[in-house]
Amino acid sequence: MTDKELNREIFDYILFLLTAARGCVDEPHMYGPLRLVDAASRIIGTYQRVKGVDDEFLNRLKQLIDEKKYIVMESEDEFTRFIDELIAQSVDEMKRRSGVKA
Amino acid sequence: MSALDAIFKRVTVRHYEDKPVEFSKLVTLARAAQKAPTGGNTPYRRVMIIDDPDTIAMIKKIAPGYLSNAPAAILIYTDLEVAEKGLGRLGRDVCSLIDSGAAAANISIAAIELGLATCFTKSYSEVGMKKVLDIPDNCRTDLLVQVGYPHPGRPRSIKKKPEGNIIYHNRHGVSIND
């Protein structure tokens, strides 16, 4: 990815965050968590496009988010459990990367 | 296909094939939208076809709810001055919104007949949408309908919550199933 392409993606990401912030004023309260989870996926997407970067855990996390994020429209409880599961997996990964047993 | 078949076949789709929608089909959908009623026959509804890839890309950037890869969209919006002049505040604040919903429903049903699918979006910046599309201040954007060919390998549709199917008979609280 060139600096120009990265600059464009960061700009788009900033615009997403700003419009999502405005949406949080009026939208259903669970859409805030949805936007943040979606933002995590978008950041990973940008990271994936950086040449030479291939993080297996983050790739799997993004795939999981993209597959399951719409569950927020079926059940707040399930979506909350889904976020907790993402956090649990990420903490396990953090410990693994820190050399601590999960 | 009968109208009833199309109505009961309709689902919200967020995964589309990577191919454009023919302009003639988008025009048909836009005309279907404008066939929906308006309060007092007041001509306050505006319908815009959006199929320019660069414009769709810009809209996606100011619409956190535009989560699909739909290659086209139809925006339904209201000229508030015309609405208020024709129907007062009721027209401006209530009827026009109801009628935009009716127009969007027409699009979603007509899309089925044309082999297309749709997804309604209201999660976007009003200011951003108006700036991208050069919509004047006297208008209010009501609903964006994403349009595309449904991807055959898309995930299952979101399940409708049971409360979304309630039908009463003659009195509130008396279900047709009682």
GROMACS .gro file of C-alpha atoms in nm:
model
  280
    1MET     CA    1   0.000   0.000   0.000
    2THR     CA    2   0.139   0.340  -0.094
    3ASP     CA    3   0.138   0.636   0.144
    4LYS     CA    4  -0.127   0.797  -0.074
    5GLU     CA    5  -0.352   0.492  -0.050
    6LEU     CA    6  -0.299   0.473   0.325
    7ASN     CA    7  -0.379   0.842   0.355
    8ARG     CA    8  -0.704   0.787   0.165
    9GLU     CA    9  -0.805   0.496   0.387
   10ILE     CA   10  -0.730   0.692   0.704
   11PHE     CA   11  -0.933   0.985   0.570
   12ASP     CA   12  -1.225   0.753   0.494
   13TYR     CA   13  -1.193   0.601   0.838
   14ILE     CA   14  -1.204   0.943   1.005
   15LEU     CA   15  -1.518   1.029   0.806
   16PHE     CA   16  -1.675   0.699   0.915
   17LEU     CA   17  -1.599   0.774   1.280
   18LEU     CA   18  -1.739   1.127   1.260
   19THR     CA   19  -2.064   1.020   1.090
   20ALA     CA   20  -2.095   0.726   1.329
   21ALA     CA   21  -2.049   0.969   1.620
   22ARG     CA   22  -2.333   1.184   1.487
   23GLY     CA   23  -2.545   0.873   1.441
   24CYS     CA   24  -2.497   0.783   1.807
   25VAL     CA   25  -2.697   1.094   1.903
   26ASP     CA   26  -3.018   0.972   1.736
   27GLU     CA   27  -2.983   0.605   1.654
   28PRO     CA   28  -3.075   0.302   1.867
   29HIS     CA   29  -2.827   0.274   2.153
   30MET     CA   30  -2.699  -0.066   2.035
   31TYR     CA   31  -2.591   0.088   1.704
   32GLY     CA   32  -2.306   0.260   1.894
   33PRO     CA   33  -2.147  -0.074   1.990
   34LEU     CA   34  -2.218  -0.198   1.635
   35ARG     CA   35  -2.027   0.097   1.485
   36LEU     CA   36  -1.731   0.037   1.715
   37VAL     CA   37  -1.719  -0.332   1.628
   38ASP     CA   38  -1.749  -0.240   1.261
   39ALA     CA   39  -1.468   0.012   1.310
   40ALA     CA   40  -1.248  -0.268   1.449
   41SER     CA   41  -1.318  -0.467   1.132
   42ARG     CA   42  -1.237  -0.168   0.913
   43ILE     CA   43  -0.906  -0.105   1.091
   44ILE     CA   44  -0.812  -0.469   1.040
   45GLY     CA   45  -0.912  -0.433   0.673
   46THR     CA   46  -0.674  -0.141   0.630
   47TYR     CA   47  -0.402  -0.332   0.813
   48GLN     CA   48  -0.455  -0.632   0.581
   49ARG     CA   49  -0.402  -0.412   0.279
   50VAL     CA   50  -0.067  -0.286   0.401
   51LYS     CA   51   0.182  -0.474   0.191
   52GLY     CA   52   0.345  -0.766   0.364
   53VAL     CA   53   0.116  -0.768   0.666
   54ASP     CA   54  -0.073  -1.089   0.737
   55ASP     CA   55  -0.191  -1.138   1.094
   56GLU     CA   56  -0.374  -1.468   1.120
   57PHE     CA   57  -0.555  -1.380   1.443
   58LEU     CA   58  -0.676  -1.041   1.321
   59ASN     CA   59  -0.780  -1.190   0.989
   60ARG     CA   60  -0.994  -1.444   1.176
   61LEU     CA   61  -1.133  -1.172   1.405
   62LYS     CA   62  -1.238  -0.959   1.107
   63GLN     CA   63  -1.404  -1.256   0.942
   64LEU     CA   64  -1.594  -1.329   1.262
   65ILE     CA   65  -1.708  -0.967   1.298
   66ASP     CA   66  -1.822  -0.942   0.937
   67GLU     CA   67  -2.016  -1.267   0.964
   68LYS     CA   68  -2.190  -1.200   1.294
   69LYS     CA   69  -2.229  -0.824   1.340
   70TYR     CA   70  -2.585  -0.819   1.205
   71ILE     CA   71  -2.697  -1.032   1.498
   72VAL     CA   72  -2.749  -0.698   1.674
   73MET     CA   73  -3.076  -0.669   1.480
   74GLU     CA   74  -3.201  -1.000   1.616
   75SER     CA   75  -3.097  -0.995   1.978
   76GLU     CA   76  -2.916  -0.740   2.196
   77ASP     CA   77  -2.821  -1.017   2.438
   78GLU     CA   78  -2.664  -1.232   2.166
   79PHE     CA   79  -2.479  -0.932   2.025
   80THR     CA   80  -2.347  -0.848   2.372
   81ARG     CA   81  -2.231  -1.207   2.417
   82PHE     CA   82  -2.071  -1.185   2.073
   83ILE     CA   83  -1.869  -0.878   2.177
   84ASP     CA   84  -1.767  -1.052   2.499
   85GLU     CA   85  -1.650  -1.348   2.294
   86LEU     CA   86  -1.444  -1.118   2.068
   87ILE     CA   87  -1.287  -0.963   2.378
   88ALA     CA   88  -1.218  -1.303   2.536
   89GLN     CA   89  -1.046  -1.428   2.222
   90SER     CA   90  -0.847  -1.104   2.193
   91VAL     CA   91  -0.734  -1.119   2.555
   92ASP     CA   92  -0.623  -1.480   2.506
   93GLU     CA   93  -0.430  -1.363   2.201
   94MET     CA   94  -0.281  -1.070   2.395
   95LYS     CA   95  -0.158  -1.309   2.664
   96ARG     CA   96  -0.019  -1.545   2.402
   97ARG     CA   97   0.168  -1.258   2.239
   98SER     CA   98   0.298  -1.152   2.579
   99GLY     CA   99   0.429  -1.498   2.646
  100VAL     CA  100   0.170  -1.562   2.917
  101LYS     CA  101  -0.027  -1.887   2.914
  102ALA     CA  102  -0.393  -1.832   2.819
  103MET     CA  103  -4.515  -1.314  -1.024
  104SER     CA  104  -4.811  -1.187  -0.825
  105ALA     CA  105  -4.786  -0.887  -0.596
  106LEU     CA  106  -4.848  -1.115  -0.299
  107ASP     CA  107  -4.569  -1.351  -0.409
  108ALA     CA  108  -4.328  -1.057  -0.426
  109ILE     CA  109  -4.437  -0.921  -0.087
  110PHE     CA  110  -4.388  -1.252   0.090
  111LYS     CA  111  -4.063  -1.324  -0.091
  112ARG     CA  112  -3.903  -0.992   0.007
  113VAL     CA  113  -3.617  -0.998   0.254
  114THR     CA  114  -3.347  -0.746   0.337
  115VAL     CA  115  -3.024  -0.832   0.154
  116ARG     CA  116  -2.676  -0.704   0.246
  117HIS     CA  117  -2.462  -0.914   0.011
  118TYR     CA  118  -2.488  -0.846  -0.361
  119GLU     CA  119  -2.334  -0.972  -0.680
  120ASP     CA  120  -2.051  -0.760  -0.811
  121LYS     CA  121  -2.236  -0.630  -1.114
  122PRO     CA  122  -2.418  -0.307  -1.190
  123VAL     CA  123  -2.794  -0.270  -1.207
  124GLU     CA  124  -2.929  -0.172  -1.548
  125PHE     CA  125  -3.038   0.192  -1.555
  126SER     CA  126  -3.374   0.095  -1.707
  127LYS     CA  127  -3.446  -0.122  -1.402
  128LEU     CA  128  -3.354   0.159  -1.166
  129VAL     CA  129  -3.591   0.388  -1.352
  130THR     CA  130  -3.867   0.130  -1.314
  131LEU     CA  131  -3.801   0.117  -0.940
  132ALA     CA  132  -3.801   0.496  -0.915
  133ARG     CA  133  -4.131   0.511  -1.100
  134ALA     CA  134  -4.272   0.246  -0.867
  135ALA     CA  135  -4.168   0.470  -0.579
  136GLN     CA  136  -4.347   0.769  -0.726
  137LYS     CA  137  -4.665   0.560  -0.774
  138ALA     CA  138  -4.701   0.546  -0.396
  139PRO     CA  139  -4.955   0.788  -0.249
  140THR     CA  140  -4.882   1.132  -0.109
  141GLY     CA  141  -5.106   1.304   0.144
  142GLY     CA  142  -5.362   1.529  -0.025
  143ASN     CA  143  -5.197   1.453  -0.358
  144THR     CA  144  -4.931   1.704  -0.258
  145PRO     CA  145  -4.623   1.661  -0.478
  146TYR     CA  146  -4.358   1.685  -0.205
  147ARG     CA  147  -4.175   1.358  -0.264
  148ARG     CA  148  -3.846   1.351  -0.455
  149VAL     CA  149  -3.674   1.037  -0.580
  150MET     CA  150  -3.310   1.018  -0.691
  151ILE     CA  151  -3.139   0.728  -0.868
  152ILE     CA  152  -2.774   0.693  -0.767
  153ASP     CA  153  -2.562   0.455  -0.974
  154ASP     CA  154  -2.238   0.646  -1.035
  155PRO     CA  155  -1.971   0.432  -0.862
  156ASP     CA  156  -1.780   0.736  -0.735
  157THR     CA  157  -2.095   0.882  -0.585
  158ILE     CA  158  -2.188   0.550  -0.423
  159ALA     CA  159  -1.835   0.536  -0.279
  160MET     CA  160  -1.876   0.884  -0.133
  161ILE     CA  161  -2.214   0.797   0.017
  162LYS     CA  162  -2.070   0.488   0.181
  163LYS     CA  163  -1.817   0.708   0.353
  164ILE     CA  164  -2.083   0.922   0.520
  165ALA     CA  165  -2.326   0.635   0.580
  166PRO     CA  166  -2.214   0.399   0.857
  167GLY     CA  167  -2.530   0.196   0.787
  168TYR     CA  168  -2.441   0.137   0.422
  169LEU     CA  169  -2.279  -0.192   0.511
  170SER     CA  170  -2.355  -0.375   0.189
  171ASN     CA  171  -2.178  -0.375  -0.146
  172ALA     CA  172  -2.493  -0.265  -0.329
  173PRO     CA  173  -2.386  -0.096  -0.654
  174ALA     CA  174  -2.684   0.139  -0.668
  175ALA     CA  175  -2.926   0.319  -0.442
  176ILE     CA  176  -3.244   0.520  -0.459
  177LEU     CA  177  -3.287   0.814  -0.226
  178ILE     CA  178  -3.635   0.921  -0.122
  179TYR     CA  179  -3.658   1.272   0.012
  180THR     CA  180  -3.906   1.547   0.075
  181ASP     CA  181  -3.935   1.908  -0.032
  182LEU     CA  182  -4.038   2.048   0.307
  183GLU     CA  183  -4.161   2.378   0.168
  184VAL     CA  184  -4.399   2.205  -0.071
  185ALA     CA  185  -4.513   1.969   0.206
  186GLU     CA  186  -4.585   2.250   0.453
  187LYS     CA  187  -4.753   2.468   0.196
  188GLY     CA  188  -4.980   2.184   0.087
  189LEU     CA  189  -5.050   2.000   0.412
  190GLY     CA  190  -4.919   2.214   0.694
  191ARG     CA  191  -4.699   2.084   0.971
  192LEU     CA  192  -4.875   1.746   0.959
  193GLY     CA  193  -4.767   1.711   0.599
  194ARG     CA  194  -4.415   1.830   0.665
  195ASP     CA  195  -4.346   1.625   0.979
  196VAL     CA  196  -4.570   1.320   0.951
  197CYS     CA  197  -4.744   1.248   0.620
  198SER     CA  198  -4.435   1.298   0.408
  199LEU     CA  199  -4.237   1.050   0.617
  200ILE     CA  200  -4.516   0.793   0.594
  201ASP     CA  201  -4.533   0.843   0.221
  202SER     CA  202  -4.158   0.802   0.183
  203GLY     CA  203  -4.195   0.468   0.359
  204ALA     CA  204  -4.469   0.371   0.117
  205ALA     CA  205  -4.245   0.465  -0.175
  206ALA     CA  206  -3.960   0.257  -0.032
  207ALA     CA  207  -4.196  -0.038   0.010
  208ASN     CA  208  -4.297  -0.010  -0.355
  209ILE     CA  209  -3.929  -0.018  -0.454
  210SER     CA  210  -3.860  -0.326  -0.243
  211ILE     CA  211  -4.156  -0.517  -0.389
  212ALA     CA  212  -4.092  -0.412  -0.749
  213ALA     CA  213  -3.728  -0.514  -0.707
  214ILE     CA  214  -3.831  -0.876  -0.647
  215GLU     CA  215  -4.013  -0.883  -0.981
  216LEU     CA  216  -3.694  -0.756  -1.149
  217GLY     CA  217  -3.467  -1.014  -0.984
  218LEU     CA  218  -3.318  -0.750  -0.755
  219ALA     CA  219  -3.300  -0.705  -0.379
  220THR     CA  220  -3.293  -0.409  -0.145
  221CYS     CA  221  -3.186  -0.285   0.195
  222PHE     CA  222  -3.323   0.028   0.365
  223THR     CA  223  -3.077   0.265   0.528
  224LYS     CA  224  -3.134   0.562   0.753
  225SER     CA  225  -2.796   0.542   0.927
  226TYR     CA  226  -2.618   0.821   0.746
  227SER     CA  227  -2.525   1.181   0.806
  228GLU     CA  228  -2.804   1.410   0.687
  229VAL     CA  229  -2.558   1.694   0.638
  230GLY     CA  230  -2.314   1.467   0.454
  231MET     CA  231  -2.579   1.316   0.227
  232LYS     CA  232  -2.712   1.656   0.126
  233LYS     CA  233  -2.364   1.785   0.050
  234VAL     CA  234  -2.265   1.480  -0.155
  235LEU     CA  235  -2.583   1.495  -0.365
  236ASP     CA  236  -2.624   1.875  -0.384
  237ILE     CA  237  -2.964   1.858  -0.215
  238PRO     CA  238  -3.091   2.203  -0.111
  239ASP     CA  239  -3.165   2.303   0.249
  240ASN     CA  240  -3.540   2.307   0.196
  241CYS     CA  241  -3.535   1.929   0.152
  242ARG     CA  242  -3.512   1.648   0.408
  243THR     CA  243  -3.368   1.311   0.311
  244ASP     CA  244  -3.595   1.035   0.438
  245LEU     CA  245  -3.461   0.699   0.331
  246LEU     CA  246  -3.189   0.544   0.118
  247VAL     CA  247  -3.273   0.216  -0.051
  248GLN     CA  248  -2.969   0.011  -0.152
  249VAL     CA  249  -3.031  -0.192  -0.469
  250GLY     CA  250  -2.846  -0.479  -0.633
  251TYR     CA  251  -2.856  -0.837  -0.750
  252PRO     CA  252  -2.866  -1.063  -0.444
  253HIS     CA  253  -2.558  -1.279  -0.403
  254PRO     CA  254  -2.658  -1.646  -0.423
  255GLY     CA  255  -2.408  -1.737  -0.151
  256ARG     CA  256  -2.522  -1.471   0.095
  257PRO     CA  257  -2.574  -1.556   0.463
  258ARG     CA  258  -2.924  -1.632   0.583
  259SER     CA  259  -3.151  -1.334   0.633
  260ILE     CA  260  -3.198  -1.188   0.980
  261LYS     CA  261  -3.486  -1.355   1.161
  262LYS     CA  262  -3.787  -1.135   1.221
  263LYS     CA  263  -3.860  -1.096   1.591
  264PRO     CA  264  -4.188  -1.269   1.695
  265GLU     CA  265  -4.336  -0.936   1.807
  266GLY     CA  266  -4.295  -0.817   1.449
  267ASN     CA  267  -4.570  -1.049   1.332
  268ILE     CA  268  -4.846  -0.946   1.571
  269ILE     CA  269  -5.185  -0.895   1.407
  270TYR     CA  270  -5.485  -0.788   1.615
  271HIS     CA  271  -5.853  -0.831   1.534
  272ASN     CA  272  -6.105  -0.556   1.613
  273ARG     CA  273  -5.948  -0.472   1.951
  274HIS     CA  274  -5.592  -0.402   2.061
  275GLY     CA  275  -5.451  -0.710   2.229
  276VAL     CA  276  -5.686  -0.957   2.061
  277SER     CA  277  -5.468  -1.162   1.831
  278ILE     CA  278  -5.606  -1.323   1.517
  279ASN     CA  279  -5.454  -1.641   1.658
  280ASP     CA  280  -5.664  -1.630   1.977
   0.00000   0.00000   0.00000
